[in-house]
Amino acid sequence: MTDKLYVEQTINKIKPVDESSRAACLNYWNNMGKPLHSLGKMETLWAQLAGIQRTVHPSVAKRALVVMCADNGIVAEGVTQTGQEVTAIVAENFFDDLTCTSLLCKKNYCDQFIIDIGMVSDTPRTIRHKIAYGTKNITKGPAMTHAETLAALRVGIELAEQLKTEGYQILATGEMGIGNTTTSSAVTAVLLKDTISKRHSNENENDTRTDACMDIDECVETVTGRGAGLSDEGLERKKDAIRRAIAINHPDPADPIDVLAKVGGFDLAGLAGVFLGGAAQGLPVVIDGFISLTAALLAVRIVPDCAAYMIPSHRSKEPGAKLILEALHLEPGLCMDMCLGEGSGAVALFPFLDMAAEIYEHMGTFDDIHVEAYEDFQV
């Protein structure tokens, strides 16, 4: 089966979540012996999981982190502090518990799947699904061919299918790739141009421009952050590279796969595939930080219904992260000023979900504690 047909078939499998299970889960929370809605996002996130898994008793006991590792040709433009060799070094460090995220996984009983989807180096322990040895420099032309982009999407989709077959109940997303906040900023600027324009217009009532005419350069300025700690000079190089990449490639904001191919990366494509595959398989997928959010935005632009299968973990410090969360109408469970990436924020959500599970399954009801149930005035 061709990659194009495979992706299309996956898209057609994505259905709305089960609202009856979600509603029943919320009702179950309301019968517990506590003030109504007092656990906030613990209740709403657990109810979302019920709708995704189509059961009143969801579970996140068997969990996996998927880390897509890839290199980006844009590093040639001086947009990073380190070189591409760091991608492979960190990818291998996951296996020796030398990364922050691998330690979080160990603490939270989360299995790791470290995928080489496009690193410039070959490493001995990563799972090899390499599409190519890094993307092209997007200031010179497209990052990937259309065929490479579809192949990378398929890697993520097939991985979600495999993990569902192996009994995993929830996936977390992560990535490793020097230069990927640059590609993520480029994708976000293109896809959210109109959204950012409207927001700008609402905040500046005296601005006489129409909603959709905000310059793309201004959008790049709005969404682009320092990544792994760029200097002021480095940040300006990064913004300039993104502007040039968009100008030379002319990505079509109405075609998310075109945007992904022209100014994205293999890691973004693989993660977008995980989100699509998770939705098709009825698997909740936890979003990490800015790069994972960009992949989530791409997936939702491809299939809007897959947004209901996404669990936002935290609000990254990267400026584009807040804008994507607003555009997707997602509210993260945590706000910790994290911007490490690699799946760290996504895995950090698991203790919160574990506590929700413990309370949901074991707390006494109003009947158990012989207290009259509260009346729900929020209905």
mmCIF file of C-alpha atoms in Angstrom:
data_model
loop_
_atom_site.group_PDB
_atom_site.id
_atom_site.type_symbol
_atom_site.label_atom_id
_atom_site.label_comp_id
_atom_site.label_asym_id
_atom_site.label_seq_id
_atom_site.Cartn_x
_atom_site.Cartn_y
_atom_site.Cartn_z
ATOM 1 C CA MET A 1 0.000 0.000 0.000
ATOM 2 C CA THR A 2 1.354 3.428 -0.880
ATOM 3 C CA ASP A 3 2.112 5.903 1.896
ATOM 4 C CA LYS A 4 -0.496 8.283 0.487
ATOM 5 C CA LEU A 5 -3.251 5.661 0.580
ATOM 6 C CA TYR A 6 -2.156 4.486 4.034
ATOM 7 C CA VAL A 7 -2.391 8.018 5.460
ATOM 8 C CA GLU A 8 -5.772 8.535 3.781
ATOM 9 C CA GLN A 9 -7.136 5.294 5.250
ATOM 10 C CA THR A 10 -5.953 6.350 8.705
ATOM 11 C CA ILE A 11 -7.689 9.701 8.329
ATOM 12 C CA ASN A 12 -10.932 7.931 7.457
ATOM 13 C CA LYS A 13 -10.730 5.789 10.609
ATOM 14 C CA ILE A 14 -10.790 8.775 12.975
ATOM 15 C CA LYS A 15 -14.180 9.142 14.637
ATOM 16 C CA PRO A 16 -15.504 11.410 17.402
ATOM 17 C CA VAL A 17 -14.860 10.275 20.970
ATOM 18 C CA ASP A 18 -17.649 8.629 22.987
ATOM 19 C CA GLU A 19 -19.508 11.483 24.659
ATOM 20 C CA SER A 20 -21.726 9.099 26.653
ATOM 21 C CA SER A 21 -18.696 7.595 28.416
ATOM 22 C CA ARG A 22 -17.306 11.056 29.114
ATOM 23 C CA ALA A 23 -20.623 12.229 30.580
ATOM 24 C CA ALA A 24 -20.951 9.062 32.680
ATOM 25 C CA CYS A 25 -17.458 9.594 34.047
ATOM 26 C CA LEU A 26 -18.273 13.165 35.054
ATOM 27 C CA ASN A 27 -21.428 11.929 36.749
ATOM 28 C CA TYR A 28 -19.336 9.345 38.615
ATOM 29 C CA TRP A 29 -17.101 12.161 39.898
ATOM 30 C CA ASN A 30 -20.201 14.064 41.032
ATOM 31 C CA ASN A 31 -21.277 11.139 43.228
ATOM 32 C CA MET A 32 -18.056 11.182 45.234
ATOM 33 C CA GLY A 33 -18.119 12.567 48.758
ATOM 34 C CA LYS A 34 -16.491 15.943 48.028
ATOM 35 C CA PRO A 35 -17.555 19.374 46.795
ATOM 36 C CA LEU A 36 -18.642 19.166 43.164
ATOM 37 C CA HIS A 37 -15.980 19.867 40.527
ATOM 38 C CA SER A 38 -13.454 20.527 43.297
ATOM 39 C CA LEU A 39 -10.653 18.525 41.655
ATOM 40 C CA GLY A 40 -10.798 20.633 38.516
ATOM 41 C CA LYS A 41 -8.703 19.249 35.685
ATOM 42 C CA MET A 42 -8.268 15.920 37.445
ATOM 43 C CA GLU A 43 -11.945 15.366 36.798
ATOM 44 C CA THR A 44 -12.146 16.805 33.289
ATOM 45 C CA LEU A 45 -8.984 15.095 32.029
ATOM 46 C CA TRP A 46 -10.107 11.749 33.447
ATOM 47 C CA ALA A 47 -13.492 12.215 31.793
ATOM 48 C CA GLN A 48 -11.733 12.989 28.511
ATOM 49 C CA LEU A 49 -9.839 9.707 28.856
ATOM 50 C CA ALA A 50 -13.163 7.931 29.442
ATOM 51 C CA GLY A 51 -14.518 9.343 26.187
ATOM 52 C CA ILE A 52 -11.374 8.368 24.272
ATOM 53 C CA GLN A 53 -11.176 4.828 25.676
ATOM 54 C CA ARG A 54 -14.979 4.441 25.520
ATOM 55 C CA THR A 55 -15.331 3.227 29.096
ATOM 56 C CA VAL A 56 -16.423 4.691 32.431
ATOM 57 C CA HIS A 57 -13.269 3.204 33.974
ATOM 58 C CA PRO A 58 -10.312 4.371 31.857
ATOM 59 C CA SER A 59 -6.743 3.314 32.646
ATOM 60 C CA VAL A 60 -3.286 4.748 32.008
ATOM 61 C CA ALA A 61 -1.346 1.948 33.718
ATOM 62 C CA LYS A 62 0.532 0.842 30.586
ATOM 63 C CA ARG A 63 2.144 3.903 29.068
ATOM 64 C CA ALA A 64 4.805 4.744 26.527
ATOM 65 C CA LEU A 65 6.830 7.762 25.500
ATOM 66 C CA VAL A 66 7.570 8.084 21.785
ATOM 67 C CA VAL A 67 10.606 10.259 21.033
ATOM 68 C CA MET A 68 11.129 11.196 17.383
ATOM 69 C CA CYS A 69 14.777 12.020 16.691
ATOM 70 C CA ALA A 70 15.782 13.904 13.557
ATOM 71 C CA ASP A 71 18.173 16.562 12.292
ATOM 72 C CA ASN A 72 17.353 19.764 10.477
ATOM 73 C CA GLY A 73 19.380 21.348 7.689
ATOM 74 C CA ILE A 74 18.487 24.818 8.946
ATOM 75 C CA VAL A 75 21.279 24.573 11.571
ATOM 76 C CA ALA A 76 23.649 25.650 8.798
ATOM 77 C CA GLU A 77 22.227 29.152 9.225
ATOM 78 C CA GLY A 78 23.593 29.537 12.766
ATOM 79 C CA VAL A 79 20.224 29.250 14.507
ATOM 80 C CA THR A 80 21.410 26.971 17.348
ATOM 81 C CA GLN A 81 24.059 26.937 20.066
ATOM 82 C CA THR A 82 25.167 23.392 19.275
ATOM 83 C CA GLY A 83 25.791 21.258 16.222
ATOM 84 C CA GLN A 84 23.823 18.314 14.836
ATOM 85 C CA GLU A 85 26.075 15.802 16.572
ATOM 86 C CA VAL A 86 24.208 16.566 19.805
ATOM 87 C CA THR A 87 21.008 14.981 18.454
ATOM 88 C CA ALA A 88 22.609 11.535 18.258
ATOM 89 C CA ILE A 89 24.401 11.946 21.594
ATOM 90 C CA VAL A 90 21.182 12.749 23.449
ATOM 91 C CA ALA A 91 19.264 10.014 21.611
ATOM 92 C CA GLU A 92 21.746 7.443 22.914
ATOM 93 C CA ASN A 93 21.725 8.968 26.394
ATOM 94 C CA PHE A 94 18.065 7.964 26.765
ATOM 95 C CA PHE A 95 19.201 4.339 27.004
ATOM 96 C CA ASP A 96 21.624 5.045 29.868
ATOM 97 C CA ASP A 97 19.257 7.165 32.000
ATOM 98 C CA LEU A 98 21.401 10.222 31.284
ATOM 99 C CA THR A 99 18.545 12.455 30.156
ATOM 100 C CA CYS A 100 16.000 14.269 32.281
ATOM 101 C CA THR A 101 13.170 12.538 30.463
ATOM 102 C CA SER A 102 14.561 9.022 30.778
ATOM 103 C CA LEU A 103 14.762 9.552 34.540
ATOM 104 C CA LEU A 104 11.177 10.815 34.586
ATOM 105 C CA CYS A 105 10.124 7.723 32.633
ATOM 106 C CA LYS A 106 11.916 5.452 35.090
ATOM 107 C CA LYS A 107 10.206 7.132 38.038
ATOM 108 C CA ASN A 108 6.784 6.980 36.377
ATOM 109 C CA TYR A 109 6.905 3.429 34.950
ATOM 110 C CA CYS A 110 6.787 4.703 31.389
ATOM 111 C CA ASP A 111 8.405 2.715 28.586
ATOM 112 C CA GLN A 112 10.518 4.595 26.042
ATOM 113 C CA PHE A 113 10.573 4.206 22.282
ATOM 114 C CA ILE A 114 13.445 6.245 20.853
ATOM 115 C CA ILE A 115 12.985 6.530 17.094
ATOM 116 C CA ASP A 116 15.592 7.566 14.527
ATOM 117 C CA ILE A 117 13.338 9.026 11.879
ATOM 118 C CA GLY A 118 15.941 11.310 10.305
ATOM 119 C CA MET A 119 19.202 11.841 12.205
ATOM 120 C CA VAL A 120 22.374 12.632 10.271
ATOM 121 C CA SER A 121 24.142 9.888 12.248
ATOM 122 C CA ASP A 122 23.371 6.209 12.766
ATOM 123 C CA THR A 123 23.182 5.117 16.392
ATOM 124 C CA PRO A 124 23.314 1.558 17.750
ATOM 125 C CA ARG A 125 20.256 1.472 20.028
ATOM 126 C CA THR A 126 17.626 3.751 18.543
ATOM 127 C CA ILE A 127 14.764 2.144 16.623
ATOM 128 C CA ARG A 128 15.597 2.739 12.969
ATOM 129 C CA HIS A 129 12.882 4.278 10.828
ATOM 130 C CA LYS A 130 15.167 6.732 9.063
ATOM 131 C CA ILE A 131 13.567 8.462 6.097
ATOM 132 C CA ALA A 132 16.765 10.362 5.199
ATOM 133 C CA TYR A 133 19.912 11.667 6.844
ATOM 134 C CA GLY A 134 18.399 14.945 7.981
ATOM 135 C CA THR A 135 16.243 17.461 6.157
ATOM 136 C CA LYS A 136 17.436 20.040 3.666
ATOM 137 C CA ASN A 137 18.188 23.641 4.614
ATOM 138 C CA ILE A 138 14.776 25.324 4.344
ATOM 139 C CA THR A 139 16.329 28.682 3.440
ATOM 140 C CA LYS A 140 17.407 27.062 0.148
ATOM 141 C CA GLY A 141 14.303 24.999 -0.657
ATOM 142 C CA PRO A 142 11.835 22.494 0.819
ATOM 143 C CA ALA A 143 12.838 20.537 3.926
ATOM 144 C CA MET A 144 11.452 17.277 2.506
ATOM 145 C CA THR A 145 9.851 15.965 -0.622
ATOM 146 C CA HIS A 146 6.125 15.287 -0.510
ATOM 147 C CA ALA A 147 6.873 11.550 -0.632
ATOM 148 C CA GLU A 148 9.299 11.778 2.307
ATOM 149 C CA THR A 149 6.694 13.686 4.307
ATOM 150 C CA LEU A 150 4.037 11.017 3.758
ATOM 151 C CA ALA A 151 6.557 8.299 4.644
ATOM 152 C CA ALA A 152 7.385 10.078 7.921
ATOM 153 C CA LEU A 153 3.685 10.477 8.766
ATOM 154 C CA ARG A 154 3.274 6.746 8.168
ATOM 155 C CA VAL A 155 6.100 5.949 10.618
ATOM 156 C CA GLY A 156 4.200 7.711 13.395
ATOM 157 C CA ILE A 157 0.868 6.158 12.458
ATOM 158 C CA GLU A 158 2.271 2.626 12.333
ATOM 159 C CA LEU A 159 4.014 3.108 15.660
ATOM 160 C CA ALA A 160 0.730 4.130 17.315
ATOM 161 C CA GLU A 161 -0.930 1.061 15.817
ATOM 162 C CA GLN A 162 1.870 -1.203 17.054
ATOM 163 C CA LEU A 163 1.729 0.173 20.585
ATOM 164 C CA LYS A 164 -2.051 -0.184 20.734
ATOM 165 C CA THR A 165 -1.659 -3.829 19.679
ATOM 166 C CA GLU A 166 0.913 -4.308 22.458
ATOM 167 C CA GLY A 167 -1.603 -3.125 25.042
ATOM 168 C CA TYR A 168 -0.463 0.440 25.677
ATOM 169 C CA GLN A 169 -3.289 2.617 26.971
ATOM 170 C CA ILE A 170 -1.777 6.083 26.613
ATOM 171 C CA LEU A 171 1.121 7.591 24.655
ATOM 172 C CA ALA A 172 3.297 10.610 25.384
ATOM 173 C CA THR A 173 5.116 12.537 22.677
ATOM 174 C CA GLY A 174 8.689 13.770 22.677
ATOM 175 C CA GLU A 175 11.422 14.721 20.244
ATOM 176 C CA MET A 176 15.131 15.305 19.933
ATOM 177 C CA GLY A 177 16.534 17.356 17.103
ATOM 178 C CA ILE A 178 18.861 20.337 17.128
ATOM 179 C CA GLY A 179 17.164 23.149 15.209
ATOM 180 C CA ASN A 180 13.597 21.954 15.635
ATOM 181 C CA THR A 181 12.292 25.038 17.418
ATOM 182 C CA THR A 182 13.214 26.888 14.222
ATOM 183 C CA THR A 183 11.209 24.574 11.978
ATOM 184 C CA SER A 184 8.362 24.533 14.505
ATOM 185 C CA SER A 185 8.289 28.334 14.546
ATOM 186 C CA ALA A 186 8.173 28.403 10.747
ATOM 187 C CA VAL A 187 5.263 25.947 10.620
ATOM 188 C CA THR A 188 3.404 27.779 13.385
ATOM 189 C CA ALA A 189 3.844 31.191 11.769
ATOM 190 C CA VAL A 190 2.360 29.917 8.503
ATOM 191 C CA LEU A 191 -0.531 27.932 9.996
ATOM 192 C CA LEU A 192 -1.528 30.565 12.575
ATOM 193 C CA LYS A 193 -1.030 33.698 10.496
ATOM 194 C CA ASP A 194 -4.734 34.532 10.314
ATOM 195 C CA THR A 195 -5.283 33.585 13.959
ATOM 196 C CA ILE A 196 -2.427 35.814 15.096
ATOM 197 C CA SER A 197 -3.713 38.632 12.869
ATOM 198 C CA LYS A 198 -7.167 38.488 14.429
ATOM 199 C CA ARG A 199 -5.708 38.392 17.911
ATOM 200 C CA HIS A 200 -3.508 41.389 17.102
ATOM 201 C CA SER A 201 -6.458 43.282 15.674
ATOM 202 C CA ASN A 202 -8.586 42.591 18.769
ATOM 203 C CA GLU A 203 -5.805 43.796 21.040
ATOM 204 C CA ASN A 204 -5.153 46.917 18.943
ATOM 205 C CA GLU A 205 -8.536 48.416 18.141
ATOM 206 C CA ASN A 206 -6.966 51.477 16.503
ATOM 207 C CA ASP A 207 -5.145 49.314 13.954
ATOM 208 C CA THR A 208 -6.919 49.972 10.641
ATOM 209 C CA ARG A 209 -5.635 46.827 8.900
ATOM 210 C CA THR A 210 -8.050 44.009 8.167
ATOM 211 C CA ASP A 211 -7.874 40.867 10.304
ATOM 212 C CA ALA A 212 -5.979 38.740 7.785
ATOM 213 C CA CYS A 213 -3.392 41.257 6.520
ATOM 214 C CA MET A 214 -0.798 41.044 9.294
ATOM 215 C CA ASP A 215 2.581 40.580 7.641
ATOM 216 C CA ILE A 216 4.115 37.090 7.841
ATOM 217 C CA ASP A 217 7.309 38.691 9.152
ATOM 218 C CA GLU A 218 5.341 39.998 12.136
ATOM 219 C CA CYS A 219 3.937 36.506 12.720
ATOM 220 C CA VAL A 220 7.455 35.090 12.745
ATOM 221 C CA GLU A 221 8.410 37.737 15.294
ATOM 222 C CA THR A 222 5.416 36.747 17.450
ATOM 223 C CA VAL A 223 5.926 32.966 17.530
ATOM 224 C CA THR A 224 9.717 32.623 17.600
ATOM 225 C CA GLY A 225 11.569 32.127 20.879
ATOM 226 C CA ARG A 226 15.126 31.473 21.990
ATOM 227 C CA GLY A 227 14.900 27.682 21.853
ATOM 228 C CA ALA A 228 17.782 26.222 23.842
ATOM 229 C CA GLY A 229 18.970 29.642 25.032
ATOM 230 C CA LEU A 230 20.001 31.730 22.027
ATOM 231 C CA SER A 231 21.615 35.132 22.467
ATOM 232 C CA ASP A 232 19.892 38.244 21.116
ATOM 233 C CA GLU A 233 22.058 38.014 17.996
ATOM 234 C CA GLY A 234 21.284 34.323 17.583
ATOM 235 C CA LEU A 235 17.546 34.955 17.961
ATOM 236 C CA GLU A 236 17.654 37.547 15.177
ATOM 237 C CA ARG A 237 19.487 35.066 12.909
ATOM 238 C CA LYS A 238 16.809 32.510 13.686
ATOM 239 C CA LYS A 239 13.964 34.874 12.798
ATOM 240 C CA ASP A 240 15.716 35.966 9.625
ATOM 241 C CA ALA A 241 16.237 32.344 8.556
ATOM 242 C CA ILE A 242 12.557 31.567 9.115
ATOM 243 C CA ARG A 243 11.460 34.606 7.104
ATOM 244 C CA ARG A 244 13.724 33.604 4.219
ATOM 245 C CA ALA A 245 12.507 30.005 4.366
ATOM 246 C CA ILE A 246 8.869 31.043 4.136
ATOM 247 C CA ALA A 247 9.609 33.522 1.339
ATOM 248 C CA ILE A 248 11.464 31.007 -0.845
ATOM 249 C CA ASN A 249 9.149 28.027 -0.268
ATOM 250 C CA HIS A 250 5.694 29.679 -0.335
ATOM 251 C CA PRO A 251 4.040 27.058 1.925
ATOM 252 C CA ASP A 252 0.283 26.890 1.478
ATOM 253 C CA PRO A 253 -1.452 27.479 4.854
ATOM 254 C CA ALA A 254 -4.572 25.713 3.528
ATOM 255 C CA ASP A 255 -2.531 22.517 2.982
ATOM 256 C CA PRO A 256 -0.861 21.380 6.240
ATOM 257 C CA ILE A 257 1.091 18.611 4.529
ATOM 258 C CA ASP A 258 2.539 21.157 2.108
ATOM 259 C CA VAL A 259 3.573 23.370 5.040
ATOM 260 C CA LEU A 260 5.102 20.382 6.814
ATOM 261 C CA ALA A 261 7.067 19.314 3.724
ATOM 262 C CA LYS A 262 8.376 22.778 2.919
ATOM 263 C CA VAL A 263 9.377 24.211 6.303
ATOM 264 C CA GLY A 264 8.937 21.350 8.803
ATOM 265 C CA GLY A 265 11.000 18.314 9.704
ATOM 266 C CA PHE A 266 10.969 14.548 10.009
ATOM 267 C CA ASP A 267 10.399 14.733 13.774
ATOM 268 C CA LEU A 268 7.333 16.945 13.303
ATOM 269 C CA ALA A 269 5.967 14.621 10.632
ATOM 270 C CA GLY A 270 6.520 11.525 12.757
ATOM 271 C CA LEU A 271 4.816 13.099 15.760
ATOM 272 C CA ALA A 272 1.901 14.308 13.648
ATOM 273 C CA GLY A 273 1.571 10.684 12.537
ATOM 274 C CA VAL A 274 1.475 9.541 16.169
ATOM 275 C CA PHE A 275 -1.384 11.950 16.863
ATOM 276 C CA LEU A 276 -3.287 10.749 13.787
ATOM 277 C CA GLY A 277 -2.581 7.098 14.528
ATOM 278 C CA GLY A 278 -3.531 7.498 18.171
ATOM 279 C CA ALA A 279 -6.876 9.011 17.217
ATOM 280 C CA ALA A 280 -7.521 6.256 14.681
ATOM 281 C CA GLN A 281 -6.732 3.615 17.338
ATOM 282 C CA GLY A 282 -8.688 5.231 20.174
ATOM 283 C CA LEU A 283 -5.469 6.002 22.082
ATOM 284 C CA PRO A 284 -5.038 9.202 24.108
ATOM 285 C CA VAL A 285 -1.820 11.001 23.189
ATOM 286 C CA VAL A 286 -0.200 13.464 25.603
ATOM 287 C CA ILE A 287 1.268 16.595 24.022
ATOM 288 C CA ASP A 288 4.635 17.760 25.322
ATOM 289 C CA GLY A 289 5.934 21.273 24.620
ATOM 290 C CA PHE A 290 6.277 23.563 21.611
ATOM 291 C CA ILE A 291 7.528 21.029 19.064
ATOM 292 C CA SER A 292 4.900 18.449 20.018
ATOM 293 C CA LEU A 293 2.261 21.188 19.991
ATOM 294 C CA THR A 294 3.287 22.135 16.458
ATOM 295 C CA ALA A 295 2.900 18.507 15.392
ATOM 296 C CA ALA A 296 -0.498 18.432 17.131
ATOM 297 C CA LEU A 297 -1.544 21.572 15.246
ATOM 298 C CA LEU A 298 -0.544 19.916 11.964
ATOM 299 C CA ALA A 299 -2.545 16.797 12.828
ATOM 300 C CA VAL A 300 -5.643 18.828 13.728
ATOM 301 C CA ARG A 301 -5.375 20.801 10.508
ATOM 302 C CA ILE A 302 -5.323 17.466 8.665
ATOM 303 C CA VAL A 303 -8.189 15.929 10.723
ATOM 304 C CA PRO A 304 -10.007 18.258 13.164
ATOM 305 C CA ASP A 305 -11.585 15.334 15.068
ATOM 306 C CA CYS A 306 -8.208 14.128 16.321
ATOM 307 C CA ALA A 307 -8.005 17.106 18.725
ATOM 308 C CA ALA A 308 -10.359 15.307 21.120
ATOM 309 C CA TYR A 309 -7.766 12.527 21.514
ATOM 310 C CA MET A 310 -5.014 14.937 22.604
ATOM 311 C CA ILE A 311 -4.120 15.562 26.244
ATOM 312 C CA PRO A 312 -2.167 18.827 26.725
ATOM 313 C CA SER A 313 0.413 18.421 29.497
ATOM 314 C CA HIS A 314 1.883 21.855 30.218
ATOM 315 C CA ARG A 315 2.347 25.370 28.871
ATOM 316 C CA SER A 316 5.842 25.755 27.441
ATOM 317 C CA LYS A 317 7.712 29.048 27.805
ATOM 318 C CA GLU A 318 8.192 29.214 24.026
ATOM 319 C CA PRO A 319 5.936 32.033 22.738
ATOM 320 C CA GLY A 320 4.398 29.903 19.993
ATOM 321 C CA ALA A 321 3.169 27.315 22.499
ATOM 322 C CA LYS A 322 0.557 29.590 24.065
ATOM 323 C CA LEU A 323 -0.761 30.568 20.641
ATOM 324 C CA ILE A 324 -1.151 26.946 19.543
ATOM 325 C CA LEU A 325 -2.931 25.988 22.765
ATOM 326 C CA GLU A 326 -5.362 28.868 22.225
ATOM 327 C CA ALA A 327 -5.896 27.916 18.580
ATOM 328 C CA LEU A 328 -6.619 24.296 19.519
ATOM 329 C CA HIS A 329 -8.822 25.339 22.477
ATOM 330 C CA LEU A 330 -6.731 23.178 24.801
ATOM 331 C CA GLU A 331 -5.988 23.932 28.450
ATOM 332 C CA PRO A 332 -2.948 22.123 29.895
ATOM 333 C CA GLY A 333 -3.051 20.392 33.249
ATOM 334 C CA LEU A 334 0.247 21.888 34.445
ATOM 335 C CA CYS A 335 1.953 25.272 34.267
ATOM 336 C CA MET A 336 5.577 24.908 35.323
ATOM 337 C CA ASP A 337 7.563 27.199 32.967
ATOM 338 C CA MET A 338 9.186 24.156 31.356
ATOM 339 C CA CYS A 339 10.760 24.305 27.890
ATOM 340 C CA LEU A 340 13.099 21.305 27.846
ATOM 341 C CA GLY A 341 11.217 19.210 25.309
ATOM 342 C CA GLU A 342 12.143 15.555 24.737
ATOM 343 C CA GLY A 343 8.800 14.530 26.280
ATOM 344 C CA SER A 344 9.690 15.841 29.745
ATOM 345 C CA GLY A 345 6.478 17.812 30.275
ATOM 346 C CA ALA A 346 4.322 15.023 28.855
ATOM 347 C CA VAL A 347 5.753 12.418 31.244
ATOM 348 C CA ALA A 348 5.476 14.891 34.144
ATOM 349 C CA LEU A 349 1.688 14.748 33.709
ATOM 350 C CA PHE A 350 1.523 11.031 34.551
ATOM 351 C CA PRO A 351 1.698 11.414 38.371
ATOM 352 C CA PHE A 352 -1.246 13.816 38.127
ATOM 353 C CA LEU A 353 -3.215 11.242 36.127
ATOM 354 C CA ASP A 354 -2.197 8.471 38.541
ATOM 355 C CA MET A 355 -3.590 10.475 41.450
ATOM 356 C CA ALA A 356 -6.803 11.035 39.498
ATOM 357 C CA ALA A 357 -7.097 7.282 38.910
ATOM 358 C CA GLU A 358 -6.552 6.479 42.589
ATOM 359 C CA ILE A 359 -9.222 8.929 43.738
ATOM 360 C CA TYR A 360 -11.682 7.953 41.013
ATOM 361 C CA GLU A 361 -11.486 4.241 41.718
ATOM 362 C CA HIS A 362 -11.259 4.279 45.522
ATOM 363 C CA MET A 363 -12.829 7.388 47.041
ATOM 364 C CA GLY A 364 -16.098 6.947 48.900
ATOM 365 C CA THR A 365 -19.381 8.222 47.514
ATOM 366 C CA PHE A 366 -21.880 10.436 49.352
ATOM 367 C CA ASP A 367 -23.811 7.263 50.185
ATOM 368 C CA ASP A 368 -20.652 5.650 51.588
ATOM 369 C CA ILE A 369 -19.978 8.524 53.966
ATOM 370 C CA HIS A 370 -23.663 9.114 54.806
ATOM 371 C CA VAL A 371 -23.702 12.699 53.595
ATOM 372 C CA GLU A 372 -26.418 14.248 51.477
ATOM 373 C CA ALA A 373 -25.181 14.812 47.931
ATOM 374 C CA TYR A 374 -24.425 18.337 46.775
ATOM 375 C CA GLU A 375 -26.745 19.920 44.256
ATOM 376 C CA ASP A 376 -25.009 20.838 41.014
ATOM 377 C CA PHE A 377 -25.728 24.474 40.161
ATOM 378 C CA GLN A 378 -23.209 24.485 37.299
ATOM 379 C CA VAL A 379 -25.300 22.248 35.043
#
